[in-house]
């Protein structure tokens, strides 16, 4: 005899966005998140700690709560300043750059230097993506030369000169016929 499943009596989820429950995550939790963001920690690192909400929950607060969104943005800005301080600390540190061998010689630890470079470059990249106006590459799109307008006769003379260099017989003053193009490889 085939077994039939009984229909579930659970309510189907609606398409509405759910608001986070304020009772579950109070202001002290939100303040702790903002404090950690302002010292340069990532949201992933913060939310992975025991007793903290999931990343999605915090991102939901940012979308749904304008006051929290403004505080979040200010904390992120402060976090970028903290990352800038970390960059200076990493670049200035010489810890691990030199290794003493068993016979007392000092040799350069290229792995440690490359790792420090990677740490600096990663922080710079993150800063340029999160705050591109402040930390991104600036493109200078200003024109510093002059634009001279040429007369039609000057343009025609220049065109004839260029056509002559290209080996094309130019017709004088637009009269005559153009030469047929030869297939590539033929002389």
PDB file of C-alpha atoms in Angstrom:
ATOM      1  CA  UNK A   1       0.000   0.000   0.000  1.00  0.00           C
ATOM      2  CA  UNK A   2       1.544   3.359  -1.043  1.00  0.00           C
ATOM      3  CA  UNK A   3       2.267   5.863   1.683  1.00  0.00           C
ATOM      4  CA  UNK A   4       0.778   9.273   1.107  1.00  0.00           C
ATOM      5  CA  UNK A   5       2.088  12.387   2.713  1.00  0.00           C
ATOM      6  CA  UNK A   6      -0.264  14.663   4.517  1.00  0.00           C
ATOM      7  CA  UNK A   7      -0.257  18.259   3.333  1.00  0.00           C
ATOM      8  CA  UNK A   8       1.760  20.575   5.527  1.00  0.00           C
ATOM      9  CA  UNK A   9      -0.224  23.006   7.660  1.00  0.00           C
ATOM     10  CA  UNK A  10       2.668  25.471   7.887  1.00  0.00           C
ATOM     11  CA  UNK A  11       1.995  28.900   6.464  1.00  0.00           C
ATOM     12  CA  UNK A  12       3.749  29.685   3.230  1.00  0.00           C
ATOM     13  CA  UNK A  13       6.251  32.518   3.402  1.00  0.00           C
ATOM     14  CA  UNK A  14       5.048  35.748   1.885  1.00  0.00           C
ATOM     15  CA  UNK A  15       7.005  37.883  -0.541  1.00  0.00           C
ATOM     16  CA  UNK A  16       7.145  40.787   1.957  1.00  0.00           C
ATOM     17  CA  UNK A  17      10.536  41.659   3.428  1.00  0.00           C
ATOM     18  CA  UNK A  18      10.676  40.816   7.093  1.00  0.00           C
ATOM     19  CA  UNK A  19      11.889  43.411   9.523  1.00  0.00           C
ATOM     20  CA  UNK A  20      14.517  42.253  11.991  1.00  0.00           C
ATOM     21  CA  UNK A  21      13.161  41.580  15.441  1.00  0.00           C
ATOM     22  CA  UNK A  22      14.269  44.423  17.649  1.00  0.00           C
ATOM     23  CA  UNK A  23      13.840  42.327  20.748  1.00  0.00           C
ATOM     24  CA  UNK A  24      16.408  39.782  19.592  1.00  0.00           C
ATOM     25  CA  UNK A  25      19.186  42.239  18.662  1.00  0.00           C
ATOM     26  CA  UNK A  26      19.110  45.313  20.836  1.00  0.00           C
ATOM     27  CA  UNK A  27      21.000  48.571  20.668  1.00  0.00           C
ATOM     28  CA  UNK A  28      24.073  47.229  22.530  1.00  0.00           C
ATOM     29  CA  UNK A  29      24.602  44.671  19.733  1.00  0.00           C
ATOM     30  CA  UNK A  30      24.204  47.345  17.058  1.00  0.00           C
ATOM     31  CA  UNK A  31      26.629  49.628  18.917  1.00  0.00           C
ATOM     32  CA  UNK A  32      29.192  46.813  19.154  1.00  0.00           C
ATOM     33  CA  UNK A  33      28.918  46.202  15.401  1.00  0.00           C
ATOM     34  CA  UNK A  34      29.396  49.897  14.635  1.00  0.00           C
ATOM     35  CA  UNK A  35      32.357  50.137  17.030  1.00  0.00           C
ATOM     36  CA  UNK A  36      34.098  47.175  15.391  1.00  0.00           C
ATOM     37  CA  UNK A  37      33.448  48.561  11.901  1.00  0.00           C
ATOM     38  CA  UNK A  38      34.954  51.893  12.943  1.00  0.00           C
ATOM     39  CA  UNK A  39      38.234  50.240  13.968  1.00  0.00           C
ATOM     40  CA  UNK A  40      38.598  48.574  10.575  1.00  0.00           C
ATOM     41  CA  UNK A  41      37.149  45.095  11.158  1.00  0.00           C
ATOM     42  CA  UNK A  42      35.139  43.533   8.357  1.00  0.00           C
ATOM     43  CA  UNK A  43      31.441  42.827   8.772  1.00  0.00           C
ATOM     44  CA  UNK A  44      32.149  39.141   8.129  1.00  0.00           C
ATOM     45  CA  UNK A  45      34.671  39.038  10.966  1.00  0.00           C
ATOM     46  CA  UNK A  46      32.301  40.841  13.330  1.00  0.00           C
ATOM     47  CA  UNK A  47      29.305  38.660  12.533  1.00  0.00           C
ATOM     48  CA  UNK A  48      31.279  35.427  12.848  1.00  0.00           C
ATOM     49  CA  UNK A  49      31.836  36.122  16.558  1.00  0.00           C
ATOM     50  CA  UNK A  50      29.655  34.268  19.014  1.00  0.00           C
ATOM     51  CA  UNK A  51      26.482  36.106  19.979  1.00  0.00           C
ATOM     52  CA  UNK A  52      26.433  38.332  16.890  1.00  0.00           C
ATOM     53  CA  UNK A  53      23.745  38.398  14.188  1.00  0.00           C
ATOM     54  CA  UNK A  54      24.340  37.063  10.685  1.00  0.00           C
ATOM     55  CA  UNK A  55      25.741  39.371   8.010  1.00  0.00           C
ATOM     56  CA  UNK A  56      22.441  39.316   6.159  1.00  0.00           C
ATOM     57  CA  UNK A  57      20.632  40.543   9.249  1.00  0.00           C
ATOM     58  CA  UNK A  58      22.972  43.516   9.611  1.00  0.00           C
ATOM     59  CA  UNK A  59      22.733  44.325   5.902  1.00  0.00           C
ATOM     60  CA  UNK A  60      18.952  44.188   6.286  1.00  0.00           C
ATOM     61  CA  UNK A  61      19.159  46.783   9.068  1.00  0.00           C
ATOM     62  CA  UNK A  62      21.178  49.028   6.748  1.00  0.00           C
ATOM     63  CA  UNK A  63      18.499  48.755   4.064  1.00  0.00           C
ATOM     64  CA  UNK A  64      15.491  49.117   6.354  1.00  0.00           C
ATOM     65  CA  UNK A  65      16.655  51.552   9.048  1.00  0.00           C
ATOM     66  CA  UNK A  66      17.809  54.983   7.829  1.00  0.00           C
ATOM     67  CA  UNK A  67      19.326  55.956  11.186  1.00  0.00           C
ATOM     68  CA  UNK A  68      21.336  52.752  11.376  1.00  0.00           C
ATOM     69  CA  UNK A  69      22.353  53.172   7.714  1.00  0.00           C
ATOM     70  CA  UNK A  70      23.785  56.630   8.470  1.00  0.00           C
ATOM     71  CA  UNK A  71      25.647  55.305  11.523  1.00  0.00           C
ATOM     72  CA  UNK A  72      26.893  52.343   9.464  1.00  0.00           C
ATOM     73  CA  UNK A  73      28.235  54.684   6.748  1.00  0.00           C
ATOM     74  CA  UNK A  74      30.071  56.822   9.342  1.00  0.00           C
ATOM     75  CA  UNK A  75      31.532  53.708  10.961  1.00  0.00           C
ATOM     76  CA  UNK A  76      32.742  52.471   7.553  1.00  0.00           C
ATOM     77  CA  UNK A  77      34.427  55.837   6.907  1.00  0.00           C
ATOM     78  CA  UNK A  78      36.198  55.632  10.258  1.00  0.00           C
ATOM     79  CA  UNK A  79      37.151  52.038   9.412  1.00  0.00           C
ATOM     80  CA  UNK A  80      38.842  53.245   6.223  1.00  0.00           C
ATOM     81  CA  UNK A  81      40.947  55.639   8.299  1.00  0.00           C
ATOM     82  CA  UNK A  82      41.871  52.717  10.562  1.00  0.00           C
ATOM     83  CA  UNK A  83      42.900  50.655   7.520  1.00  0.00           C
ATOM     84  CA  UNK A  84      45.090  53.581   6.418  1.00  0.00           C
ATOM     85  CA  UNK A  85      46.771  53.499   9.819  1.00  0.00           C
ATOM     86  CA  UNK A  86      47.286  49.732   9.459  1.00  0.00           C
ATOM     87  CA  UNK A  87      48.920  50.269   6.068  1.00  0.00           C
ATOM     88  CA  UNK A  88      51.466  52.626   7.623  1.00  0.00           C
ATOM     89  CA  UNK A  89      52.128  50.202  10.463  1.00  0.00           C
ATOM     90  CA  UNK A  90      52.636  47.250   8.089  1.00  0.00           C
ATOM     91  CA  UNK A  91      54.881  49.253   5.751  1.00  0.00           C
ATOM     92  CA  UNK A  92      57.006  50.622   8.598  1.00  0.00           C
ATOM     93  CA  UNK A  93      57.402  47.290  10.372  1.00  0.00           C
ATOM     94  CA  UNK A  94      60.595  45.350   9.685  1.00  0.00           C
ATOM     95  CA  UNK A  95      59.578  42.387  11.804  1.00  0.00           C
ATOM     96  CA  UNK A  96      60.455  39.135  10.061  1.00  0.00           C
ATOM     97  CA  UNK A  97      62.275  40.817   7.154  1.00  0.00           C
ATOM     98  CA  UNK A  98      65.660  39.425   8.238  1.00  0.00           C
ATOM     99  CA  UNK A  99      66.298  35.832   9.341  1.00  0.00           C
ATOM    100  CA  UNK A 100      69.376  34.665  11.245  1.00  0.00           C
ATOM    101  CA  UNK A 101      70.683  31.327  10.081  1.00  0.00           C
ATOM    102  CA  UNK A 102      72.197  28.678  12.349  1.00  0.00           C
ATOM    103  CA  UNK A 103      75.686  29.851  11.459  1.00  0.00           C
ATOM    104  CA  UNK A 104      74.830  33.447  12.439  1.00  0.00           C
ATOM    105  CA  UNK A 105      74.407  34.932   8.954  1.00  0.00           C
ATOM    106  CA  UNK A 106      71.539  37.314   8.299  1.00  0.00           C
ATOM    107  CA  UNK A 107      69.501  36.752   5.157  1.00  0.00           C
ATOM    108  CA  UNK A 108      66.537  38.608   3.706  1.00  0.00           C
ATOM    109  CA  UNK A 109      63.182  36.878   4.175  1.00  0.00           C
ATOM    110  CA  UNK A 110      61.565  37.622   0.811  1.00  0.00           C
ATOM    111  CA  UNK A 111      58.418  35.702   1.766  1.00  0.00           C
ATOM    112  CA  UNK A 112      57.743  38.031   4.717  1.00  0.00           C
ATOM    113  CA  UNK A 113      58.345  41.093   2.551  1.00  0.00           C
ATOM    114  CA  UNK A 114      55.992  39.824  -0.165  1.00  0.00           C
ATOM    115  CA  UNK A 115      53.357  38.994   2.459  1.00  0.00           C
ATOM    116  CA  UNK A 116      53.582  42.528   3.867  1.00  0.00           C
ATOM    117  CA  UNK A 117      53.250  43.936   0.348  1.00  0.00           C
ATOM    118  CA  UNK A 118      50.168  41.780  -0.240  1.00  0.00           C
ATOM    119  CA  UNK A 119      48.625  42.974   3.045  1.00  0.00           C
ATOM    120  CA  UNK A 120      49.201  46.609   2.105  1.00  0.00           C
ATOM    121  CA  UNK A 121      47.916  46.172  -1.454  1.00  0.00           C
ATOM    122  CA  UNK A 122      44.794  44.330  -0.262  1.00  0.00           C
ATOM    123  CA  UNK A 123      43.918  47.092   2.188  1.00  0.00           C
ATOM    124  CA  UNK A 124      44.498  49.751  -0.467  1.00  0.00           C
ATOM    125  CA  UNK A 125      42.263  47.860  -2.905  1.00  0.00           C
ATOM    126  CA  UNK A 126      39.469  47.481  -0.347  1.00  0.00           C
ATOM    127  CA  UNK A 127      39.689  51.164   0.532  1.00  0.00           C
ATOM    128  CA  UNK A 128      39.499  52.148  -3.158  1.00  0.00           C
ATOM    129  CA  UNK A 129      36.364  50.030  -3.647  1.00  0.00           C
ATOM    130  CA  UNK A 130      34.496  51.013  -0.486  1.00  0.00           C
ATOM    131  CA  UNK A 131      35.384  54.725  -0.688  1.00  0.00           C
ATOM    132  CA  UNK A 132      36.441  55.363  -4.314  1.00  0.00           C
ATOM    133  CA  UNK A 133      35.982  59.143  -4.154  1.00  0.00           C
ATOM    134  CA  UNK A 134      38.462  59.423  -1.316  1.00  0.00           C
ATOM    135  CA  UNK A 135      40.854  56.499  -1.903  1.00  0.00           C
ATOM    136  CA  UNK A 136      40.357  55.522  -5.551  1.00  0.00           C
ATOM    137  CA  UNK A 137      42.663  56.322  -8.437  1.00  0.00           C
ATOM    138  CA  UNK A 138      42.085  59.793  -9.794  1.00  0.00           C
ATOM    139  CA  UNK A 139      41.912  60.243 -13.531  1.00  0.00           C
ATOM    140  CA  UNK A 140      42.883  63.639 -14.883  1.00  0.00           C
ATOM    141  CA  UNK A 141      40.459  64.254 -17.734  1.00  0.00           C
ATOM    142  CA  UNK A 142      41.331  67.918 -18.192  1.00  0.00           C
ATOM    143  CA  UNK A 143      42.675  68.955 -21.582  1.00  0.00           C
ATOM    144  CA  UNK A 144      45.864  70.963 -21.289  1.00  0.00           C
ATOM    145  CA  UNK A 145      46.658  71.540 -24.975  1.00  0.00           C
ATOM    146  CA  UNK A 146      45.087  73.838 -27.500  1.00  0.00           C
ATOM    147  CA  UNK A 147      42.738  72.981 -30.306  1.00  0.00           C
ATOM    148  CA  UNK A 148      43.551  74.869 -33.481  1.00  0.00           C
ATOM    149  CA  UNK A 149      41.002  74.974 -36.258  1.00  0.00           C
ATOM    150  CA  UNK A 150      42.376  74.543 -39.763  1.00  0.00           C
ATOM    151  CA  UNK A 151      40.936  76.052 -42.899  1.00  0.00           C
ATOM    152  CA  UNK A 152      39.535  73.754 -45.576  1.00  0.00           C
ATOM    153  CA  UNK A 153      42.566  74.450 -47.796  1.00  0.00           C
ATOM    154  CA  UNK A 154      44.956  73.501 -44.965  1.00  0.00           C
ATOM    155  CA  UNK A 155      43.018  70.282 -44.311  1.00  0.00           C
ATOM    156  CA  UNK A 156      43.093  69.414 -48.037  1.00  0.00           C
ATOM    157  CA  UNK A 157      46.856  70.077 -48.199  1.00  0.00           C
ATOM    158  CA  UNK A 158      47.484  67.896 -45.133  1.00  0.00           C
ATOM    159  CA  UNK A 159      45.303  65.111 -46.538  1.00  0.00           C
ATOM    160  CA  UNK A 160      47.139  65.193 -49.883  1.00  0.00           C
ATOM    161  CA  UNK A 161      50.485  65.016 -48.090  1.00  0.00           C
ATOM    162  CA  UNK A 162      49.357  61.995 -46.028  1.00  0.00           C
ATOM    163  CA  UNK A 163      47.935  60.255 -49.091  1.00  0.00           C
ATOM    164  CA  UNK A 164      51.227  60.850 -50.874  1.00  0.00           C
ATOM    165  CA  UNK A 165      53.109  59.222 -47.992  1.00  0.00           C
ATOM    166  CA  UNK A 166      50.737  56.266 -48.189  1.00  0.00           C
ATOM    167  CA  UNK A 167      51.603  55.848 -51.883  1.00  0.00           C
ATOM    168  CA  UNK A 168      48.129  56.627 -53.132  1.00  0.00           C
ATOM    169  CA  UNK A 169      47.813  58.850 -56.164  1.00  0.00           C
ATOM    170  CA  UNK A 170      45.579  61.695 -55.085  1.00  0.00           C
ATOM    171  CA  UNK A 171      43.185  63.367 -57.425  1.00  0.00           C
ATOM    172  CA  UNK A 172      43.666  67.118 -57.573  1.00  0.00           C
ATOM    173  CA  UNK A 173      40.835  69.132 -56.015  1.00  0.00           C
ATOM    174  CA  UNK A 174      38.474  66.138 -55.897  1.00  0.00           C
ATOM    175  CA  UNK A 175      38.568  65.562 -59.655  1.00  0.00           C
ATOM    176  CA  UNK A 176      39.453  62.259 -61.240  1.00  0.00           C
ATOM    177  CA  UNK A 177      38.939  58.673 -60.142  1.00  0.00           C
ATOM    178  CA  UNK A 178      40.248  56.750 -57.189  1.00  0.00           C
ATOM    179  CA  UNK A 179      42.572  53.804 -57.799  1.00  0.00           C
ATOM    180  CA  UNK A 180      41.291  50.299 -57.266  1.00  0.00           C
ATOM    181  CA  UNK A 181      42.427  48.688 -54.055  1.00  0.00           C
ATOM    182  CA  UNK A 182      44.765  45.758 -54.574  1.00  0.00           C
ATOM    183  CA  UNK A 183      44.383  42.548 -52.551  1.00  0.00           C
ATOM    184  CA  UNK A 184      46.820  42.127 -49.682  1.00  0.00           C
ATOM    185  CA  UNK A 185      50.113  40.570 -50.737  1.00  0.00           C
ATOM    186  CA  UNK A 186      50.060  41.938 -54.320  1.00  0.00           C
ATOM    187  CA  UNK A 187      52.437  44.664 -55.373  1.00  0.00           C
TER     188      UNK A 187
END
